[in-house]
GROMACS .gro file of C-alpha atoms in nm:
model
  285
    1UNK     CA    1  -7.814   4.945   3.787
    2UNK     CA    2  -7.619   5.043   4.087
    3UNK     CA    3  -7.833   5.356   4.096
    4UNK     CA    4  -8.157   5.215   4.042
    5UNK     CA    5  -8.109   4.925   4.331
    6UNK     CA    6  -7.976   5.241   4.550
    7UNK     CA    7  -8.323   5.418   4.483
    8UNK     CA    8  -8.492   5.112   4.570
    9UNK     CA    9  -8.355   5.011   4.886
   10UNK     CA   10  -8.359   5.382   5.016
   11UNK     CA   11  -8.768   5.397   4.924
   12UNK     CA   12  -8.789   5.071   5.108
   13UNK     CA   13  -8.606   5.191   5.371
   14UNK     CA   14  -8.824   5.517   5.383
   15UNK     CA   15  -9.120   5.286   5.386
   16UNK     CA   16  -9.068   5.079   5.662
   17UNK     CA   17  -9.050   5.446   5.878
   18UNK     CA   18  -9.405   5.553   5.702
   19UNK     CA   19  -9.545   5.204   5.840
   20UNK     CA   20  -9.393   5.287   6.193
   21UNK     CA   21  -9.556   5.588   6.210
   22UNK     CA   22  -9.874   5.529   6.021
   23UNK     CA   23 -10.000   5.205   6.176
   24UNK     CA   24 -10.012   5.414   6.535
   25UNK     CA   25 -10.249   5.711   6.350
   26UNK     CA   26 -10.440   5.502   6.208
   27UNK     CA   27 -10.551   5.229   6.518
   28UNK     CA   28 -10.620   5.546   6.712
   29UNK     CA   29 -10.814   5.739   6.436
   30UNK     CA   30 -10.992   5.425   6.325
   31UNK     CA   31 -11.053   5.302   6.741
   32UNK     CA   32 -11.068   5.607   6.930
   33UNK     CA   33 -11.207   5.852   6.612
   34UNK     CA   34 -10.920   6.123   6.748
   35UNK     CA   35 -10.772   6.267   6.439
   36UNK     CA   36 -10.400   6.295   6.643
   37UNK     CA   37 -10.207   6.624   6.447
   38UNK     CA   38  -9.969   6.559   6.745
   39UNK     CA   39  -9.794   6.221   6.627
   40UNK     CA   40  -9.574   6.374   6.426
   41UNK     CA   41  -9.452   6.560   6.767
   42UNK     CA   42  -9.421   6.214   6.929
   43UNK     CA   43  -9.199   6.134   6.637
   44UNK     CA   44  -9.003   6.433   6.676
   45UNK     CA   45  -8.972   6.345   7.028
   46UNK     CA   46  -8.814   6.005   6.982
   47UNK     CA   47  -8.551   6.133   6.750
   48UNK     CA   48  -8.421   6.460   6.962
   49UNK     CA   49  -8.440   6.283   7.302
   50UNK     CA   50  -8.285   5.950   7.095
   51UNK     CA   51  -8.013   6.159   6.969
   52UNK     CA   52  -7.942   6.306   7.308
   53UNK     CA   53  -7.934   5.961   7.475
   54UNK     CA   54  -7.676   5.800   7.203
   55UNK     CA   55  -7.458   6.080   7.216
   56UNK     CA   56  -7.432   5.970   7.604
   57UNK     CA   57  -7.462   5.636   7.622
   58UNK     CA   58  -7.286   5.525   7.289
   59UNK     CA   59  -7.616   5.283   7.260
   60UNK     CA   60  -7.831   5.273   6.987
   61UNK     CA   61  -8.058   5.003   7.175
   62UNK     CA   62  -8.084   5.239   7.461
   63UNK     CA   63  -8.172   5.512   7.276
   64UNK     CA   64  -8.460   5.358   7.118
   65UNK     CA   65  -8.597   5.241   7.432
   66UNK     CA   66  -8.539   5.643   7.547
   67UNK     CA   67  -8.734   5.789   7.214
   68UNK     CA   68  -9.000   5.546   7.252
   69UNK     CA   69  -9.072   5.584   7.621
   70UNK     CA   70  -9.041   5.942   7.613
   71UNK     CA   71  -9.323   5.969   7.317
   72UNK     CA   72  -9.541   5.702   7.503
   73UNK     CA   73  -9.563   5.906   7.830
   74UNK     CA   74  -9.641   6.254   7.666
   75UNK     CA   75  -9.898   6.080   7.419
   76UNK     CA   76 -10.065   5.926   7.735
   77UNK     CA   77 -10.041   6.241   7.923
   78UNK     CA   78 -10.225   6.415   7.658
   79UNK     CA   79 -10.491   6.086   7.603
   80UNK     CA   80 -10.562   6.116   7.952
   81UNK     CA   81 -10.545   6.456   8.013
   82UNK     CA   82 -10.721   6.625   7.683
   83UNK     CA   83 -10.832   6.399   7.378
   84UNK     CA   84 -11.054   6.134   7.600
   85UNK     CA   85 -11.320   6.445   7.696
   86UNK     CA   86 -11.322   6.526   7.323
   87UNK     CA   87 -11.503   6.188   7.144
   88UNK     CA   88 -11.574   6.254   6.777
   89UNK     CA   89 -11.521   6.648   6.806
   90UNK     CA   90 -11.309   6.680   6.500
   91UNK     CA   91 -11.289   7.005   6.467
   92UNK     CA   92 -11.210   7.051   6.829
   93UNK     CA   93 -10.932   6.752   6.809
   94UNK     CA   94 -10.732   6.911   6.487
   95UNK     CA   95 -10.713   7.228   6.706
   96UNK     CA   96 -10.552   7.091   6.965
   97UNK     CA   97 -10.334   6.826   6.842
   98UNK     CA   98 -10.219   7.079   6.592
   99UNK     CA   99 -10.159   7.342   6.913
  100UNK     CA  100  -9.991   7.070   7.091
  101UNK     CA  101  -9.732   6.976   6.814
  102UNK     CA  102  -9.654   7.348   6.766
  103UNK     CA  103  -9.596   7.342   7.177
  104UNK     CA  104  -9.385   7.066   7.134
  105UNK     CA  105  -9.209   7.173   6.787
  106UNK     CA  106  -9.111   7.501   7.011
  107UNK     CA  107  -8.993   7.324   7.331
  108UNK     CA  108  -8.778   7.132   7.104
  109UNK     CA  109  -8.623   7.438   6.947
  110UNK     CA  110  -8.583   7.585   7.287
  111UNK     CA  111  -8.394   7.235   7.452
  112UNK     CA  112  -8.182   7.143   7.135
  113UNK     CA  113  -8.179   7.409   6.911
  114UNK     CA  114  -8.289   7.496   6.570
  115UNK     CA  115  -7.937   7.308   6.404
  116UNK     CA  116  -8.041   7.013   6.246
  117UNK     CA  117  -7.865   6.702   6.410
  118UNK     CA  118  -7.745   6.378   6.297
  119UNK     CA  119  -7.605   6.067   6.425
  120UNK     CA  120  -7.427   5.752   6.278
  121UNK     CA  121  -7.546   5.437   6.220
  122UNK     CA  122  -7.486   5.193   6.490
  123UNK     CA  123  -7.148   4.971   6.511
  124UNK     CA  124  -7.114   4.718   6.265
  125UNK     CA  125  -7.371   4.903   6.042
  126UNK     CA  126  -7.144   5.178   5.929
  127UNK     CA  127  -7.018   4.982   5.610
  128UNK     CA  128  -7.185   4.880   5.260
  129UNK     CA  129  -7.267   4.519   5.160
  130UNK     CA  130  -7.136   4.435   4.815
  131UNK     CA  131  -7.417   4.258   4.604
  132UNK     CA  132  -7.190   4.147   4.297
  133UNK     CA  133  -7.087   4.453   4.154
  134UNK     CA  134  -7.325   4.708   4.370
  135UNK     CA  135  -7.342   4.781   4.721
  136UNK     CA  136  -7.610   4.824   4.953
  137UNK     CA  137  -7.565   5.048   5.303
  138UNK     CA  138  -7.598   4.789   5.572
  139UNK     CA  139  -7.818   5.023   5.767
  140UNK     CA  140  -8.094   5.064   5.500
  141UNK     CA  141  -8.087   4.683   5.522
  142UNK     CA  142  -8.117   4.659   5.871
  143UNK     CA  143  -8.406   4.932   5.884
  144UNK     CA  144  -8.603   4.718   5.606
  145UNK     CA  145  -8.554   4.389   5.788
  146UNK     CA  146  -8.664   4.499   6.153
  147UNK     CA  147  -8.962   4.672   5.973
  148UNK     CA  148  -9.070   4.393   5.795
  149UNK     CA  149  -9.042   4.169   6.141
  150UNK     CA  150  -9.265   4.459   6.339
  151UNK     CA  151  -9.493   4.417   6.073
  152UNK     CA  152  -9.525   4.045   6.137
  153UNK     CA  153  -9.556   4.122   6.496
  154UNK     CA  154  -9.836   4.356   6.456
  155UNK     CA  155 -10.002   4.164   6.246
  156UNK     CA  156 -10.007   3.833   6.443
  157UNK     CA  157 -10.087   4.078   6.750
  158UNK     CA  158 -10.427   4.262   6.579
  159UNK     CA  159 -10.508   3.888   6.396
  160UNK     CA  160 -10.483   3.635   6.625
  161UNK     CA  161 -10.481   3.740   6.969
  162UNK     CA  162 -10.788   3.837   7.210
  163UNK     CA  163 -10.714   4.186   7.268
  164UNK     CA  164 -10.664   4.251   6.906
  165UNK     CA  165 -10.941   4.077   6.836
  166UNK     CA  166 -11.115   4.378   7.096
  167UNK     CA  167 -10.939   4.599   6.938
  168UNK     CA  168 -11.071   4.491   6.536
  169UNK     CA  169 -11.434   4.485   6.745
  170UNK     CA  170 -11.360   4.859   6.896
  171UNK     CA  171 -11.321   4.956   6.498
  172UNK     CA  172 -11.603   4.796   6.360
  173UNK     CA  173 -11.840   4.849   6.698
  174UNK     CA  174 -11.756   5.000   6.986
  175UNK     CA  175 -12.083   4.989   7.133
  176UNK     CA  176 -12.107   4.642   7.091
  177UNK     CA  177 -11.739   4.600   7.263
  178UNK     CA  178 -11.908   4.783   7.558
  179UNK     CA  179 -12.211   4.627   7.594
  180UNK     CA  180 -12.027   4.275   7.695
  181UNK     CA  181 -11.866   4.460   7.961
  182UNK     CA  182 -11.482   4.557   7.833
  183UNK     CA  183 -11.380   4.870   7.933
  184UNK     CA  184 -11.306   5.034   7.639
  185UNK     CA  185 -11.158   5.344   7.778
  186UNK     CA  186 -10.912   5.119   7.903
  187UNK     CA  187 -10.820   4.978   7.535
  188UNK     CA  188 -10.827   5.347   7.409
  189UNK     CA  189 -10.598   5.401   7.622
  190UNK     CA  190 -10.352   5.119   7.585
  191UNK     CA  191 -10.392   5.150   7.209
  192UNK     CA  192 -10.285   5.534   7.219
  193UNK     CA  193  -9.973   5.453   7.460
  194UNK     CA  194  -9.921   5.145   7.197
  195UNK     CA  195  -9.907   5.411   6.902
  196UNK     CA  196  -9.699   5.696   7.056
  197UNK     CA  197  -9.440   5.472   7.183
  198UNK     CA  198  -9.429   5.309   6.794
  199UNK     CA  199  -9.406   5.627   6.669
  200UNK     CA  200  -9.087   5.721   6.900
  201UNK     CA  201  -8.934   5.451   6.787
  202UNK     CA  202  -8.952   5.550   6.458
  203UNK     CA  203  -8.793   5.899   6.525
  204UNK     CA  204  -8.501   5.714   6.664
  205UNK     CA  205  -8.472   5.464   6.399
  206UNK     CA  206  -8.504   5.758   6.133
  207UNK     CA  207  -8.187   5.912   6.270
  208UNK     CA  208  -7.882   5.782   6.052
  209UNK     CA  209  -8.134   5.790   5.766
  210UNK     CA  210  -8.302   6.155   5.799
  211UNK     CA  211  -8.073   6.292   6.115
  212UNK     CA  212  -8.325   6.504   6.360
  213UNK     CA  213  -8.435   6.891   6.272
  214UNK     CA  214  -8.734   7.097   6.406
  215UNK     CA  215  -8.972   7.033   6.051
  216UNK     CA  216  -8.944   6.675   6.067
  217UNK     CA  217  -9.236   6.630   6.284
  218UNK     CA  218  -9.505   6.783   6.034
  219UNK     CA  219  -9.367   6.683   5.757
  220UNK     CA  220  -9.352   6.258   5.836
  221UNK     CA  221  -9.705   6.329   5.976
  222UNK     CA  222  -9.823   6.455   5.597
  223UNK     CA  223  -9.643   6.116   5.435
  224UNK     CA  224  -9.872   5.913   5.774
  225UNK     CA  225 -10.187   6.069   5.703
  226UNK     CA  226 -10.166   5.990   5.251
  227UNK     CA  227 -10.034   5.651   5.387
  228UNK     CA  228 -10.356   5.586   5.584
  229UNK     CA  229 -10.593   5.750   5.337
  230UNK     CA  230 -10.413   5.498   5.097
  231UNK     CA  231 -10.437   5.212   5.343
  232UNK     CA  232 -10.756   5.295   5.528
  233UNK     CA  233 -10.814   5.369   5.871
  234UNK     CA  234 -10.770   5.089   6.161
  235UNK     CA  235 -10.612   4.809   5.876
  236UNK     CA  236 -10.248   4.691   5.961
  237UNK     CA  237 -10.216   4.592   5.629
  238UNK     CA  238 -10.382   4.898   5.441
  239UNK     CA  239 -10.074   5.081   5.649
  240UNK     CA  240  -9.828   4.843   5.538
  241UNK     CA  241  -9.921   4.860   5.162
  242UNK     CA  242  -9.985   5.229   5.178
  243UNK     CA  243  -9.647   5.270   5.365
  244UNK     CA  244  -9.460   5.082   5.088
  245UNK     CA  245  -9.647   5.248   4.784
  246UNK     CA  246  -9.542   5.583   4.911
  247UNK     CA  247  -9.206   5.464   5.028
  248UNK     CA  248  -9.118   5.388   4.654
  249UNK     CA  249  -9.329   5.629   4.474
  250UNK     CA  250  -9.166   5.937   4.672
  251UNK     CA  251  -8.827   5.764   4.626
  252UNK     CA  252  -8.812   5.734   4.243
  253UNK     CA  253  -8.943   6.103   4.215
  254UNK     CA  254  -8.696   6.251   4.456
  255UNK     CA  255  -8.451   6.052   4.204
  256UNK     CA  256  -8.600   6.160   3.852
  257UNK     CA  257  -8.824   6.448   3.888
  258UNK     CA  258  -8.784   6.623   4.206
  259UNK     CA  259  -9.060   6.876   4.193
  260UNK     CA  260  -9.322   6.635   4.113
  261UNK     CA  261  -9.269   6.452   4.431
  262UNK     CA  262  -9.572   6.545   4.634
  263UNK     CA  263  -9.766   6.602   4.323
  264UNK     CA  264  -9.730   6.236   4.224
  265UNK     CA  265  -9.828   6.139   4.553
  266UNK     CA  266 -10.151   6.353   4.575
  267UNK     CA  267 -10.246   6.240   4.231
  268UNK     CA  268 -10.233   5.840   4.384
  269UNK     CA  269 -10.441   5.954   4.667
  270UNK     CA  270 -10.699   6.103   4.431
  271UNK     CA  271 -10.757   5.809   4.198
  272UNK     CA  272 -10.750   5.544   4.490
  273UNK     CA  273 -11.077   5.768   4.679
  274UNK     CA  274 -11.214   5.796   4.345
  275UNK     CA  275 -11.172   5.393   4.309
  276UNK     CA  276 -11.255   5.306   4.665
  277UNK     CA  277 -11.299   5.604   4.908
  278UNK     CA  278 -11.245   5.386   5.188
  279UNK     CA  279 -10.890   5.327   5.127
  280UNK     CA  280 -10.755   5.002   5.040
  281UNK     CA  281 -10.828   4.808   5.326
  282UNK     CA  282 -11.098   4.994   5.456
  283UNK     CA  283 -11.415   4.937   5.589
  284UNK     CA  284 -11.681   4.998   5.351
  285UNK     CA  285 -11.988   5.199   5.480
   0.00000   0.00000   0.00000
């Protein structure tokens, strides 16, 4: 038992990160139509710079605010500079969000090396809580509580407030959104800072769990992009869903049969887009 509830709470844990990640790429796919390659760089970002700042400040509060800001500043840097001349050009987006996480990937390698780093969980988080006769990390707890609160957050934010409410409108209509007069270069642009600075956070977050090395950026961005095919592009709660499906299905095969992992997970993106192409929570066309 103590294995399986280990397994559990470590795919749950893994899921809240996928969510983090995938709820940025998909509000800017499903707004903006950018297919970002980069936002796995903006996660690798957050963890190496969040790494460098706990090492020096001893804060793990500090050093999210670090990853996140630090991802949210080159993400708008390359919205403003690069993507927003490139509306709907797919082809011409993969190629350079792809070039720009290699760049990035590099100037990692170059600043911190290619040694894979890691970092502790934060005071007071170090220790396991005893369930009866298991025991649960405290950090995998902590991870799968503040995710679950973010998710609230962003929920209530795209649901019930006015500029989510531009923001669901953008998805469905952007025409429409411009025709009354909102500047919706202005909300791209907002929304893209929005998901870069999420996805930052994420990198720092991941640190105790997955520890920061040079492959981590393309490889979280492969679990984001099944997670919003699963979930469907632009849907909070597609991402959510999709996050926690993959979380727990990539879990219990690491666990019990290791090579299947990403063949289970390709096989559950296949029958869902043979079921309903548009993802979960997707708009139907």
């Amino acid at each position: 038992m103590d294995f399986w509830l280990t397994v559990i709470v470590m795919g749950l844990s893994f899921s809240v990160l996928l969510f983090l990640i995938s709820s940025g790429l998909s509000l800017i796919f499903g707004l903006m139509n950018v297919l970002n390659l980069t936002h796995g760089g903006y996660y690798l970002i957050g963890s190496f710079v969040g790494i460098t700042v706990y090492k020096w400040t001893g804060s793990f509060l500090i050093a999210i605010l670090a990853g996140g800001v630090s991802a949210g500043l080159i993400g708008l840097m390359m919205e403003r500079g690069f993507l927003r001349y490139l509306p709907g050009q797919l082809l011409d987006q993969v190629i350079l969000t792809m070039g720009f996480l290699f760049i990035i990937t590099n100037l990692a390698k170059w600043i911190w090396g290619p040694v894979p780093q890691m970092v502790p969980p934060p005071s007071g988080f170090t220790a396991s809580l005893k369930i009866g006769a298991y025991s649960v990390y405290l950090y995998h707890l902590l991870v799968i509580f503040s995710g679950l609160i973010i998710a609230i957050i962003l929920w209530y934010f795209q649901e019930k407030t006015l500029y989510g409410a531009i923001i669901r409108a953008g998805i469905d209509n952007r025409e429409m959104v411009m025709a009354i007069g909102i500047n919706f270069n202005r909300v791209c642009a907002w929304v893209f800072l929005f998901g870069t600075i999420i996805a930052g956070i994420s990198g720092v977050i991941g640190l105790p769990l997955l520890g920061a090395y040079l492959e981590s950026g393309s490889e979280i961005l492969l679990y984001a992009i099944i997670v919003v095919i699963i979930g469907g592009l632009g849907s909070m709660q597609g991402a959510l869903i999709g996050s926690f499906i993959i979380g727990i299905i990539h879990s219990f095969s690491k666990a019990l049969f290791p090579p299947l992992a990403f063949f289970m997970m390709y096989l559950l993106v296949v029958i869902i887009l043979l079921i309903r192409p548009s993802g979960l929570y997707g708009k139907r066309f």
